[in-house]
Amino acid sequence: MERYKEEFIEFMVESKVLSFGEFTLKSGRKSPFFMNAGAYVTGSQLKKLGEFYARAIHENFGDEFDVLFGPAYKGIPLSVAAAIAYSELYGREVRYCSNRKEVKDHGDVGILLGTKLADGDRVIIIEDVTTSGKSIEETFPILKSQAQVEVKGLMVSLNRMEKGLGGEKSALDEIREKYGFDACAIVTMADVTEYLYNKPYKGTIYIDDKLKAAMNQYYEKYGA
């Protein structure tokens, strides 16, 4: 595993973004782990988060894009932080764009924040995590309704490695097949488990035998 991925796992744990226990997800699933990107709240956290996204985007997509699109609401700070980091790390200016939940009819009118989309723009969508792929069903039509853009891919921070809406393949695999663009993650739950299982980090074991058994049971039911 690349060192920056190990650092990102440590960063999620330290920021209390990745938690372990028993959680009820929006989908109704009972999960032994939970990720909440809303817990990134300080300037230094957002700076580091943007750098992790920028490195993963560069590794997976190179410079073959023009716009980072962050769906409202959590995607808004993600796209801004990643655009800043990309400029600082790779010396290339990319534009950020997000959508509003409601169309604005005065001043800066329309459904978009940030840059306006133009025909030919190459777009990468940024999200925190994709469990079922439902959010892309909402985001993709918004992008296509604004201009003749090319969606190059999706970048999430964590691949939960669960079945998507179709009930067989992972959400990221379903997105690849349905929309024809790549879907990537900074790390997967397999990476997280490999790095944290029965290995103390700063004196704490986050995934012990009991939690590992709960995770195995969860993935027997929901894993892809």
GROMACS .gro file of C-alpha atoms in nm:
model
  224
    1MET     CA    1   0.000   0.000   0.000
    2GLU     CA    2   0.132   0.347  -0.087
    3ARG     CA    3   0.239   0.551   0.214
    4TYR     CA    4  -0.006   0.833   0.137
    5LYS     CA    5  -0.292   0.583   0.168
    6GLU     CA    6  -0.167   0.474   0.509
    7GLU     CA    7  -0.142   0.840   0.606
    8PHE     CA    8  -0.498   0.897   0.489
    9ILE     CA    9  -0.628   0.611   0.704
   10GLU     CA   10  -0.448   0.763   1.004
   11PHE     CA   11  -0.592   1.102   0.912
   12MET     CA   12  -0.950   0.969   0.900
   13VAL     CA   13  -0.912   0.806   1.241
   14GLU     CA   14  -0.745   1.108   1.403
   15SER     CA   15  -1.012   1.341   1.261
   16LYS     CA   16  -1.286   1.111   1.397
   17VAL     CA   17  -1.422   1.087   1.045
   18LEU     CA   18  -1.398   0.707   1.043
   19SER     CA   19  -1.560   0.545   1.345
   20PHE     CA   20  -1.614   0.186   1.450
   21GLY     CA   21  -1.904   0.039   1.650
   22GLU     CA   22  -2.266  -0.002   1.542
   23PHE     CA   23  -2.434   0.248   1.311
   24THR     CA   24  -2.758   0.264   1.113
   25LEU     CA   25  -2.693   0.400   0.764
   26LYS     CA   26  -2.929   0.606   0.550
   27SER     CA   27  -2.991   0.285   0.353
   28GLY     CA   28  -3.114   0.115   0.671
   29ARG     CA   29  -2.815  -0.117   0.688
   30LYS     CA   30  -2.659  -0.181   1.030
   31SER     CA   31  -2.290  -0.117   0.981
   32PRO     CA   32  -1.991  -0.178   1.213
   33PHE     CA   33  -1.817   0.130   1.074
   34PHE     CA   34  -1.923   0.477   0.969
   35MET     CA   35  -1.760   0.757   0.775
   36ASN     CA   36  -1.868   1.118   0.821
   37ALA     CA   37  -1.678   1.367   0.607
   38GLY     CA   38  -1.865   1.645   0.786
   39ALA     CA   39  -1.620   1.596   1.074
   40TYR     CA   40  -1.347   1.767   0.872
   41VAL     CA   41  -1.400   2.114   1.016
   42THR     CA   42  -1.066   2.293   1.067
   43GLY     CA   43  -0.850   2.474   0.818
   44SER     CA   44  -0.561   2.230   0.859
   45GLN     CA   45  -0.791   1.930   0.816
   46LEU     CA   46  -0.943   2.070   0.497
   47LYS     CA   47  -0.597   2.154   0.363
   48LYS     CA   48  -0.473   1.799   0.421
   49LEU     CA   49  -0.796   1.650   0.284
   50GLY     CA   50  -0.761   1.851  -0.036
   51GLU     CA   51  -0.403   1.727  -0.074
   52PHE     CA   52  -0.508   1.362  -0.038
   53TYR     CA   53  -0.779   1.408  -0.302
   54ALA     CA   54  -0.539   1.590  -0.534
   55ARG     CA   55  -0.278   1.314  -0.508
   56ALA     CA   56  -0.533   1.042  -0.575
   57ILE     CA   57  -0.685   1.234  -0.866
   58HIS     CA   58  -0.343   1.292  -1.019
   59GLU     CA   59  -0.251   0.927  -0.973
   60ASN     CA   60  -0.572   0.803  -1.138
   61PHE     CA   61  -0.650   1.072  -1.396
   62GLY     CA   62  -0.332   1.271  -1.450
   63ASP     CA   63  -0.402   1.622  -1.579
   64GLU     CA   64  -0.676   1.512  -1.819
   65PHE     CA   65  -0.955   1.724  -1.668
   66ASP     CA   66  -1.065   2.086  -1.635
   67VAL     CA   67  -1.327   2.097  -1.358
   68LEU     CA   68  -1.373   1.939  -1.015
   69PHE     CA   69  -1.745   1.906  -0.942
   70GLY     CA   70  -1.862   1.860  -0.583
   71PRO     CA   71  -2.233   1.774  -0.542
   72ALA     CA   72  -2.416   1.973  -0.272
   73TYR     CA   73  -2.367   1.983   0.010
   74LYS     CA   74  -2.064   1.786   0.133
   75GLY     CA   75  -1.904   1.791  -0.209
   76ILE     CA   76  -1.877   2.171  -0.209
   77PRO     CA   77  -1.583   2.205   0.035
   78LEU     CA   78  -1.426   1.889  -0.111
   79SER     CA   79  -1.411   2.036  -0.460
   80VAL     CA   80  -1.278   2.371  -0.334
   81ALA     CA   81  -1.009   2.212  -0.114
   82ALA     CA   82  -0.899   1.973  -0.390
   83ALA     CA   83  -0.879   2.252  -0.651
   84ILE     CA   84  -0.657   2.460  -0.420
   85ALA     CA   85  -0.436   2.159  -0.343
   86TYR     CA   86  -0.406   2.063  -0.709
   87SER     CA   87  -0.277   2.409  -0.792
   88GLU     CA   88  -0.025   2.398  -0.508
   89LEU     CA   89   0.098   2.041  -0.566
   90TYR     CA   90   0.100   2.024  -0.945
   91GLY     CA   91   0.108   2.387  -1.059
   92ARG     CA   92  -0.208   2.351  -1.267
   93GLU     CA   93  -0.518   2.564  -1.232
   94VAL     CA   94  -0.841   2.366  -1.239
   95ARG     CA   95  -1.186   2.513  -1.179
   96TYR     CA   96  -1.433   2.410  -0.913
   97CYS     CA   97  -1.807   2.376  -0.958
   98SER     CA   98  -2.095   2.263  -0.737
   99ASN     CA   99  -2.470   2.259  -0.756
  100ARG     CA  100  -2.732   2.426  -0.544
  101LYS     CA  101  -3.021   2.227  -0.405
  102GLU     CA  102  -3.255   2.502  -0.526
  103VAL     CA  103  -3.219   2.711  -0.843
  104LYS     CA  104  -3.136   3.075  -0.771
  105ASP     CA  105  -3.339   3.324  -0.977
  106HIS     CA  106  -3.158   3.651  -0.895
  107GLY     CA  107  -2.799   3.775  -0.885
  108ASP     CA  108  -2.578   3.475  -0.958
  109VAL     CA  109  -2.866   3.288  -1.118
  110GLY     CA  110  -2.892   2.919  -1.193
  111ILE     CA  111  -2.824   2.591  -1.021
  112LEU     CA  112  -2.442   2.608  -1.021
  113LEU     CA  113  -2.185   2.756  -0.784
  114GLY     CA  114  -1.834   2.832  -0.897
  115THR     CA  115  -1.742   2.807  -1.262
  116LYS     CA  116  -1.997   2.784  -1.537
  117LEU     CA  117  -1.969   2.466  -1.737
  118ALA     CA  118  -1.889   2.489  -2.108
  119ASP     CA  119  -1.908   2.244  -2.396
  120GLY     CA  120  -1.600   2.026  -2.399
  121ASP     CA  121  -1.517   2.064  -2.030
  122ARG     CA  122  -1.369   1.749  -1.878
  123VAL     CA  123  -1.517   1.696  -1.533
  124ILE     CA  124  -1.422   1.484  -1.234
  125ILE     CA  125  -1.693   1.439  -0.970
  126ILE     CA  126  -1.576   1.445  -0.607
  127GLU     CA  127  -1.773   1.284  -0.324
  128ASP     CA  128  -1.698   1.169   0.029
  129VAL     CA  129  -1.825   0.813  -0.001
  130THR     CA  130  -2.056   0.620  -0.232
  131THR     CA  131  -2.257   0.340  -0.072
  132SER     CA  132  -2.524   0.269  -0.334
  133GLY     CA  133  -2.449   0.504  -0.624
  134LYS     CA  134  -2.779   0.686  -0.586
  135SER     CA  135  -2.611   1.027  -0.563
  136ILE     CA  136  -2.460   0.987  -0.910
  137GLU     CA  137  -2.809   0.929  -1.050
  138GLU     CA  138  -2.888   1.280  -0.929
  139THR     CA  139  -2.557   1.444  -1.020
  140PHE     CA  140  -2.502   1.311  -1.373
  141PRO     CA  141  -2.821   1.465  -1.523
  142ILE     CA  142  -2.738   1.802  -1.365
  143LEU     CA  143  -2.399   1.807  -1.534
  144LYS     CA  144  -2.535   1.699  -1.870
  145SER     CA  145  -2.813   1.959  -1.857
  146GLN     CA  146  -2.564   2.245  -1.823
  147ALA     CA  147  -2.332   2.178  -2.117
  148GLN     CA  148  -2.188   1.904  -2.338
  149VAL     CA  149  -1.932   1.803  -2.078
  150GLU     CA  150  -1.727   1.485  -2.061
  151VAL     CA  151  -1.734   1.322  -1.719
  152LYS     CA  152  -1.388   1.170  -1.681
  153GLY     CA  153  -1.451   0.997  -1.353
  154LEU     CA  154  -1.560   0.991  -0.992
  155MET     CA  155  -1.324   1.020  -0.695
  156VAL     CA  156  -1.439   0.929  -0.345
  157SER     CA  157  -1.234   0.914  -0.028
  158LEU     CA  158  -1.350   0.569   0.085
  159ASN     CA  159  -1.477   0.272  -0.112
  160ARG     CA  160  -1.706   0.088   0.129
  161MET     CA  161  -1.696  -0.214  -0.108
  162GLU     CA  162  -2.069  -0.282  -0.078
  163LYS     CA  163  -2.334  -0.389  -0.322
  164GLY     CA  164  -2.483  -0.104  -0.519
  165LEU     CA  165  -2.841  -0.047  -0.632
  166GLY     CA  166  -2.834  -0.358  -0.850
  167GLY     CA  167  -2.762  -0.579  -0.553
  168GLU     CA  168  -2.464  -0.769  -0.696
  169LYS     CA  169  -2.168  -0.552  -0.791
  170SER     CA  170  -2.014  -0.270  -0.591
  171ALA     CA  171  -2.154   0.080  -0.630
  172LEU     CA  172  -1.832   0.195  -0.798
  173ASP     CA  173  -1.838  -0.099  -1.043
  174GLU     CA  174  -2.203  -0.025  -1.125
  175ILE     CA  175  -2.116   0.338  -1.191
  176ARG     CA  176  -1.834   0.235  -1.426
  177GLU     CA  177  -2.066   0.008  -1.624
  178LYS     CA  178  -2.368   0.238  -1.635
  179TYR     CA  179  -2.199   0.568  -1.712
  180GLY     CA  180  -1.879   0.461  -1.885
  181PHE     CA  181  -1.635   0.653  -1.669
  182ASP     CA  182  -1.393   0.534  -1.403
  183ALA     CA  183  -1.480   0.545  -1.033
  184CYS     CA  184  -1.191   0.550  -0.787
  185ALA     CA  185  -1.125   0.588  -0.415
  186ILE     CA  186  -0.833   0.716  -0.212
  187VAL     CA  187  -0.860   0.399  -0.002
  188THR     CA  188  -1.088   0.097   0.026
  189MET     CA  189  -1.222  -0.070   0.339
  190ALA     CA  190  -0.989  -0.359   0.256
  191ASP     CA  191  -0.698  -0.112   0.284
  192VAL     CA  192  -0.835   0.016   0.615
  193THR     CA  193  -0.875  -0.335   0.756
  194GLU     CA  194  -0.530  -0.443   0.639
  195TYR     CA  195  -0.369  -0.142   0.803
  196LEU     CA  196  -0.562  -0.132   1.134
  197TYR     CA  197  -0.651  -0.493   1.216
  198ASN     CA  198  -0.488  -0.584   1.547
  199LYS     CA  199  -0.225  -0.316   1.489
  200PRO     CA  200  -0.220  -0.039   1.749
  201TYR     CA  201  -0.217   0.315   1.617
  202LYS     CA  202  -0.104   0.564   1.882
  203GLY     CA  203  -0.180   0.306   2.150
  204THR     CA  204  -0.529   0.211   2.033
  205ILE     CA  205  -0.642  -0.097   1.841
  206TYR     CA  206  -0.937   0.018   1.630
  207ILE     CA  207  -1.017  -0.314   1.461
  208ASP     CA  208  -0.984  -0.604   1.705
  209ASP     CA  209  -1.103  -0.963   1.661
  210LYS     CA  210  -1.458  -0.880   1.774
  211LEU     CA  211  -1.497  -0.590   1.532
  212LYS     CA  212  -1.331  -0.787   1.253
  213ALA     CA  213  -1.590  -1.064   1.305
  214ALA     CA  214  -1.870  -0.805   1.284
  215MET     CA  215  -1.718  -0.664   0.965
  216ASN     CA  216  -1.692  -1.012   0.814
  217GLN     CA  217  -2.058  -1.075   0.895
  218TYR     CA  218  -2.155  -0.740   0.743
  219TYR     CA  219  -1.968  -0.811   0.422
  220GLU     CA  220  -2.115  -1.159   0.394
  221LYS     CA  221  -2.453  -0.986   0.363
  222TYR     CA  222  -2.370  -0.660   0.186
  223GLY     CA  223  -2.022  -0.702   0.041
  224ALA     CA  224  -1.957  -0.693  -0.330
   0.00000   0.00000   0.00000
